[in-house]
Amino acid sequence: MKAETALAALRAEADPERAAQMAAYHKVDRVYLGLSNAVTGALATEWRKAAADQAALVALAEGLWESDVFEARVAAGKLFVQARMRPDDHLAWGWIIGVVPQFESWAIADAVAQGGQKRLVQDPARLDLLEEWTRSGHLWTRRAAFVFALPFCKSRHPSAVEATARRRVLGWCTDLADDREWFIQKAIAWWLRDLSKRDPDAVQEWLAAEGDRLKPFARKEAARHLA
């Protein structure tokens, strides 16, 4: 699949009225086609299944990303959401981390994070890089560290690797609790809220020790599922 063919398929589904609404909402100057997440996701799934190999998938992602069309960038991020890539996923991971510094809005960042989360689970040693991201001067890179690490919140009976990852990310929450950027506060709260569904004691303990450092909205969001 060539990027030009994929872009043509996206444009064929365009909804100009919805595109104008999306442009007003996202407030980033680029082309919007007005596609729903369902349409974009279905096309990305079709292209992923049809790709000859990982290199072809990365080449398609590169072409879609470079178009700077909103839905094309979202679709590019969704090309890498399979649980495992064999024999390894270094090409996919390389593309994903290569575009993180270009994030400038949550919607595209979260689409890419869907693949990033799968690649992190495939190789948890990549948490070392995410820890570096927490010290970045780029807001969206710092935020990505927490969003990429969300899968480690999911297990009710975490493995040793998952438990270690949780402790590590809780440390990042401590390190960045004084970061006044709204999106960082929201990301910390999001991670804590998701963890509280499986390990409420850990979140209670963290909030008791560090919660007053968060903005009130973030503290409330983090505690939403706690008794």
Tab-separated table of C-alpha atoms in Angstrom:
chain	number	residue	atom	x	y	z
A	1	MET	CA	0.000	0.000	0.000
A	2	LYS	CA	1.427	3.344	-1.051
A	3	ALA	CA	0.778	6.421	1.043
A	4	GLU	CA	-0.870	8.152	-1.924
A	5	THR	CA	-3.402	5.315	-2.202
A	6	ALA	CA	-4.104	5.423	1.525
A	7	LEU	CA	-4.553	9.197	1.447
A	8	ALA	CA	-6.998	8.849	-1.430
A	9	ALA	CA	-9.016	6.350	0.619
A	10	LEU	CA	-9.128	8.791	3.529
A	11	ARG	CA	-10.175	11.692	1.314
A	12	ALA	CA	-12.941	9.573	-0.210
A	13	GLU	CA	-14.612	9.523	3.235
A	14	ALA	CA	-14.274	13.285	3.817
A	15	ASP	CA	-17.054	15.224	5.523
A	16	PRO	CA	-16.382	18.965	4.968
A	17	GLU	CA	-18.857	20.164	7.593
A	18	ARG	CA	-17.406	17.906	10.278
A	19	ALA	CA	-13.897	18.815	9.132
A	20	ALA	CA	-14.581	22.492	9.834
A	21	GLN	CA	-15.834	21.621	13.317
A	22	MET	CA	-12.733	19.526	14.003
A	23	ALA	CA	-10.411	22.298	12.850
A	24	ALA	CA	-12.122	24.720	15.217
A	25	TYR	CA	-11.914	22.248	18.083
A	26	HIS	CA	-8.292	21.110	17.715
A	27	LYS	CA	-6.961	24.600	16.912
A	28	VAL	CA	-3.883	23.312	15.076
A	29	ASP	CA	-3.374	24.576	11.533
A	30	ARG	CA	-3.477	21.516	9.270
A	31	VAL	CA	-5.885	19.765	6.880
A	32	TYR	CA	-8.857	17.999	8.497
A	33	LEU	CA	-11.073	15.605	6.549
A	34	GLY	CA	-13.822	15.155	9.126
A	35	LEU	CA	-13.486	11.380	9.571
A	36	SER	CA	-14.647	9.588	12.689
A	37	ASN	CA	-12.221	7.499	14.748
A	38	ALA	CA	-14.159	4.418	13.666
A	39	VAL	CA	-13.508	5.084	9.979
A	40	THR	CA	-9.863	5.972	10.504
A	41	GLY	CA	-9.323	2.911	12.698
A	42	ALA	CA	-11.014	0.543	10.244
A	43	LEU	CA	-8.844	1.766	7.373
A	44	ALA	CA	-5.681	1.493	9.473
A	45	THR	CA	-6.603	-2.086	10.407
A	46	GLU	CA	-7.158	-2.963	6.744
A	47	TRP	CA	-3.794	-1.505	5.741
A	48	ARG	CA	-1.983	-3.175	8.623
A	49	LYS	CA	-3.301	-6.606	7.664
A	50	ALA	CA	-2.401	-6.071	4.011
A	51	ALA	CA	1.180	-4.897	4.641
A	52	ALA	CA	3.855	-7.234	3.324
A	53	ASP	CA	6.131	-6.725	6.314
A	54	GLN	CA	7.078	-4.319	9.073
A	55	ALA	CA	9.244	-2.221	6.757
A	56	ALA	CA	6.269	-1.668	4.448
A	57	LEU	CA	4.138	-0.669	7.410
A	58	VAL	CA	6.723	1.880	8.535
A	59	ALA	CA	7.022	3.258	5.004
A	60	LEU	CA	3.247	3.735	4.895
A	61	ALA	CA	3.284	5.419	8.306
A	62	GLU	CA	6.028	7.781	7.176
A	63	GLY	CA	4.072	8.813	4.087
A	64	LEU	CA	0.854	9.345	6.001
A	65	TRP	CA	2.617	11.350	8.711
A	66	GLU	CA	4.456	13.584	6.261
A	67	SER	CA	1.154	14.565	4.601
A	68	ASP	CA	0.272	16.431	7.837
A	69	VAL	CA	-3.400	15.584	7.283
A	70	PHE	CA	-4.989	15.092	10.699
A	71	GLU	CA	-6.668	11.760	9.934
A	72	ALA	CA	-3.562	10.504	8.111
A	73	ARG	CA	-1.430	11.103	11.192
A	74	VAL	CA	-4.020	9.396	13.389
A	75	ALA	CA	-4.127	6.411	11.017
A	76	ALA	CA	-0.326	6.240	10.952
A	77	GLY	CA	-0.272	5.894	14.718
A	78	LYS	CA	-2.838	3.106	14.611
A	79	LEU	CA	-0.774	0.959	12.239
A	80	PHE	CA	1.259	-0.530	15.089
A	81	VAL	CA	-1.343	-1.708	17.601
A	82	GLN	CA	-0.843	-5.473	17.212
A	83	ALA	CA	0.235	-7.123	20.456
A	84	ARG	CA	3.457	-8.604	19.090
A	85	MET	CA	5.525	-8.036	15.976
A	86	ARG	CA	7.973	-10.712	14.865
A	87	PRO	CA	10.833	-11.368	14.892
A	88	ASP	CA	11.064	-8.033	16.710
A	89	ASP	CA	9.498	-4.588	16.465
A	90	HIS	CA	12.546	-2.328	16.301
A	91	LEU	CA	11.473	-0.672	13.028
A	92	ALA	CA	8.013	0.141	14.371
A	93	TRP	CA	9.414	1.360	17.695
A	94	GLY	CA	11.945	3.504	15.874
A	95	TRP	CA	9.219	5.236	13.886
A	96	ILE	CA	7.036	5.754	16.953
A	97	ILE	CA	9.719	7.366	19.093
A	98	GLY	CA	10.862	9.403	16.102
A	99	VAL	CA	7.558	11.259	15.851
A	100	VAL	CA	7.058	11.888	19.588
A	101	PRO	CA	9.030	15.169	19.456
A	102	GLN	CA	6.588	16.369	16.781
A	103	PHE	CA	3.492	15.985	18.984
A	104	GLU	CA	1.587	19.224	19.484
A	105	SER	CA	-1.918	18.039	20.403
A	106	TRP	CA	-3.493	15.262	22.418
A	107	ALA	CA	-5.520	13.543	19.669
A	108	ILE	CA	-2.612	12.610	17.409
A	109	ALA	CA	-0.385	11.935	20.409
A	110	ASP	CA	-2.910	9.461	21.814
A	111	ALA	CA	-3.312	7.695	18.465
A	112	VAL	CA	0.438	7.102	18.266
A	113	ALA	CA	0.443	6.059	21.935
A	114	GLN	CA	-1.865	3.143	21.110
A	115	GLY	CA	0.954	1.545	19.175
A	116	GLY	CA	3.569	2.772	21.612
A	117	GLN	CA	1.828	0.999	24.475
A	118	LYS	CA	1.925	-2.329	22.609
A	119	ARG	CA	5.590	-1.899	21.786
A	120	LEU	CA	6.402	-1.059	25.400
A	121	VAL	CA	4.664	-4.227	26.603
A	122	GLN	CA	6.624	-6.211	24.033
A	123	ASP	CA	9.868	-4.810	25.486
A	124	PRO	CA	9.458	-3.300	28.977
A	125	ALA	CA	13.142	-2.295	28.997
A	126	ARG	CA	11.976	0.664	26.932
A	127	LEU	CA	10.840	2.235	30.188
A	128	ASP	CA	14.417	3.532	30.391
A	129	LEU	CA	13.702	5.806	27.430
A	130	LEU	CA	10.353	6.888	28.861
A	131	GLU	CA	12.111	7.920	32.047
A	132	GLU	CA	14.317	10.185	29.953
A	133	TRP	CA	11.156	11.641	28.419
A	134	THR	CA	9.945	12.756	31.855
A	135	ARG	CA	12.864	15.211	31.914
A	136	SER	CA	12.208	16.600	28.427
A	137	GLY	CA	11.583	20.279	27.870
A	138	HIS	CA	8.866	19.298	25.383
A	139	LEU	CA	5.476	19.119	27.102
A	140	TRP	CA	4.082	16.385	24.856
A	141	THR	CA	7.139	14.167	25.294
A	142	ARG	CA	6.800	14.367	29.084
A	143	ARG	CA	3.103	13.546	28.758
A	144	ALA	CA	3.835	10.603	26.438
A	145	ALA	CA	5.858	8.867	29.170
A	146	PHE	CA	2.687	8.432	31.243
A	147	VAL	CA	0.333	7.623	28.355
A	148	PHE	CA	2.688	5.008	26.895
A	149	ALA	CA	2.987	3.379	30.349
A	150	LEU	CA	-0.771	2.939	30.905
A	151	PRO	CA	-0.790	-0.831	30.132
A	152	PHE	CA	1.092	-1.502	33.348
A	153	CYS	CA	-2.001	-0.384	35.286
A	154	LYS	CA	-4.262	-3.071	33.871
A	155	SER	CA	-3.447	-6.284	35.745
A	156	ARG	CA	-5.122	-7.131	39.034
A	157	HIS	CA	-2.323	-9.642	39.707
A	158	PRO	CA	0.771	-7.955	38.250
A	159	SER	CA	3.839	-9.895	37.278
A	160	ALA	CA	7.194	-8.927	38.768
A	161	VAL	CA	7.896	-6.850	35.640
A	162	GLU	CA	4.557	-5.062	35.910
A	163	ALA	CA	4.964	-4.402	39.620
A	164	THR	CA	8.408	-2.926	39.047
A	165	ALA	CA	7.034	-0.750	36.243
A	166	ARG	CA	4.268	0.543	38.506
A	167	ARG	CA	6.713	1.561	41.209
A	168	ARG	CA	8.833	3.273	38.610
A	169	VAL	CA	5.989	5.281	37.119
A	170	LEU	CA	4.776	6.243	40.590
A	171	GLY	CA	8.243	7.714	40.992
A	172	TRP	CA	7.706	9.764	37.845
A	173	CYS	CA	4.425	10.981	39.304
A	174	THR	CA	6.377	12.164	42.338
A	175	ASP	CA	9.036	13.817	40.193
A	176	LEU	CA	6.512	15.733	38.080
A	177	ALA	CA	3.801	16.467	40.643
A	178	ASP	CA	4.906	20.112	40.779
A	179	ASP	CA	4.800	20.503	36.983
A	180	ARG	CA	2.091	23.127	36.493
A	181	GLU	CA	1.314	22.248	32.863
A	182	TRP	CA	-2.344	21.209	32.658
A	183	PHE	CA	-1.653	18.267	30.359
A	184	ILE	CA	1.017	16.889	32.683
A	185	GLN	CA	-1.278	17.159	35.687
A	186	LYS	CA	-3.993	15.441	33.646
A	187	ALA	CA	-1.611	12.672	32.553
A	188	ILE	CA	-0.493	11.969	36.121
A	189	ALA	CA	-4.113	11.891	37.259
A	190	TRP	CA	-5.057	9.600	34.361
A	191	TRP	CA	-2.301	7.135	35.236
A	192	LEU	CA	-3.156	7.144	38.945
A	193	ARG	CA	-6.886	6.806	38.253
A	194	ASP	CA	-6.313	3.759	36.040
A	195	LEU	CA	-3.988	2.176	38.593
A	196	SER	CA	-6.560	2.732	41.357
A	197	LYS	CA	-8.928	0.319	39.619
A	198	ARG	CA	-6.457	-2.527	40.239
A	199	ASP	CA	-4.291	-1.340	43.127
A	200	PRO	CA	-6.219	1.252	45.140
A	201	ASP	CA	-3.882	0.953	48.132
A	202	ALA	CA	-0.866	2.087	46.106
A	203	VAL	CA	-2.749	5.136	44.854
A	204	GLN	CA	-4.115	5.961	48.292
A	205	GLU	CA	-0.600	5.804	49.675
A	206	TRP	CA	0.773	8.024	46.912
A	207	LEU	CA	-1.998	10.601	47.298
A	208	ALA	CA	-1.503	10.702	51.069
A	209	ALA	CA	2.185	11.440	50.595
A	210	GLU	CA	2.206	13.589	47.459
A	211	GLY	CA	-1.380	14.454	46.540
A	212	ASP	CA	-1.290	17.991	47.911
A	213	ARG	CA	1.325	18.850	45.291
A	214	LEU	CA	-1.155	18.205	42.470
A	215	LYS	CA	-3.611	20.785	41.252
A	216	PRO	CA	-7.058	20.236	42.823
A	217	PHE	CA	-8.642	18.964	39.596
A	218	ALA	CA	-5.872	16.395	39.124
A	219	ARG	CA	-6.055	15.211	42.722
A	220	LYS	CA	-9.819	14.780	42.373
A	221	GLU	CA	-9.443	12.903	39.072
A	222	ALA	CA	-6.787	10.587	40.483
A	223	ALA	CA	-9.074	9.664	43.396
A	224	ARG	CA	-12.245	9.259	41.351
A	225	HIS	CA	-12.484	5.474	41.817
A	226	LEU	CA	-11.298	5.368	45.402
A	227	ALA	CA	-13.676	4.802	48.287
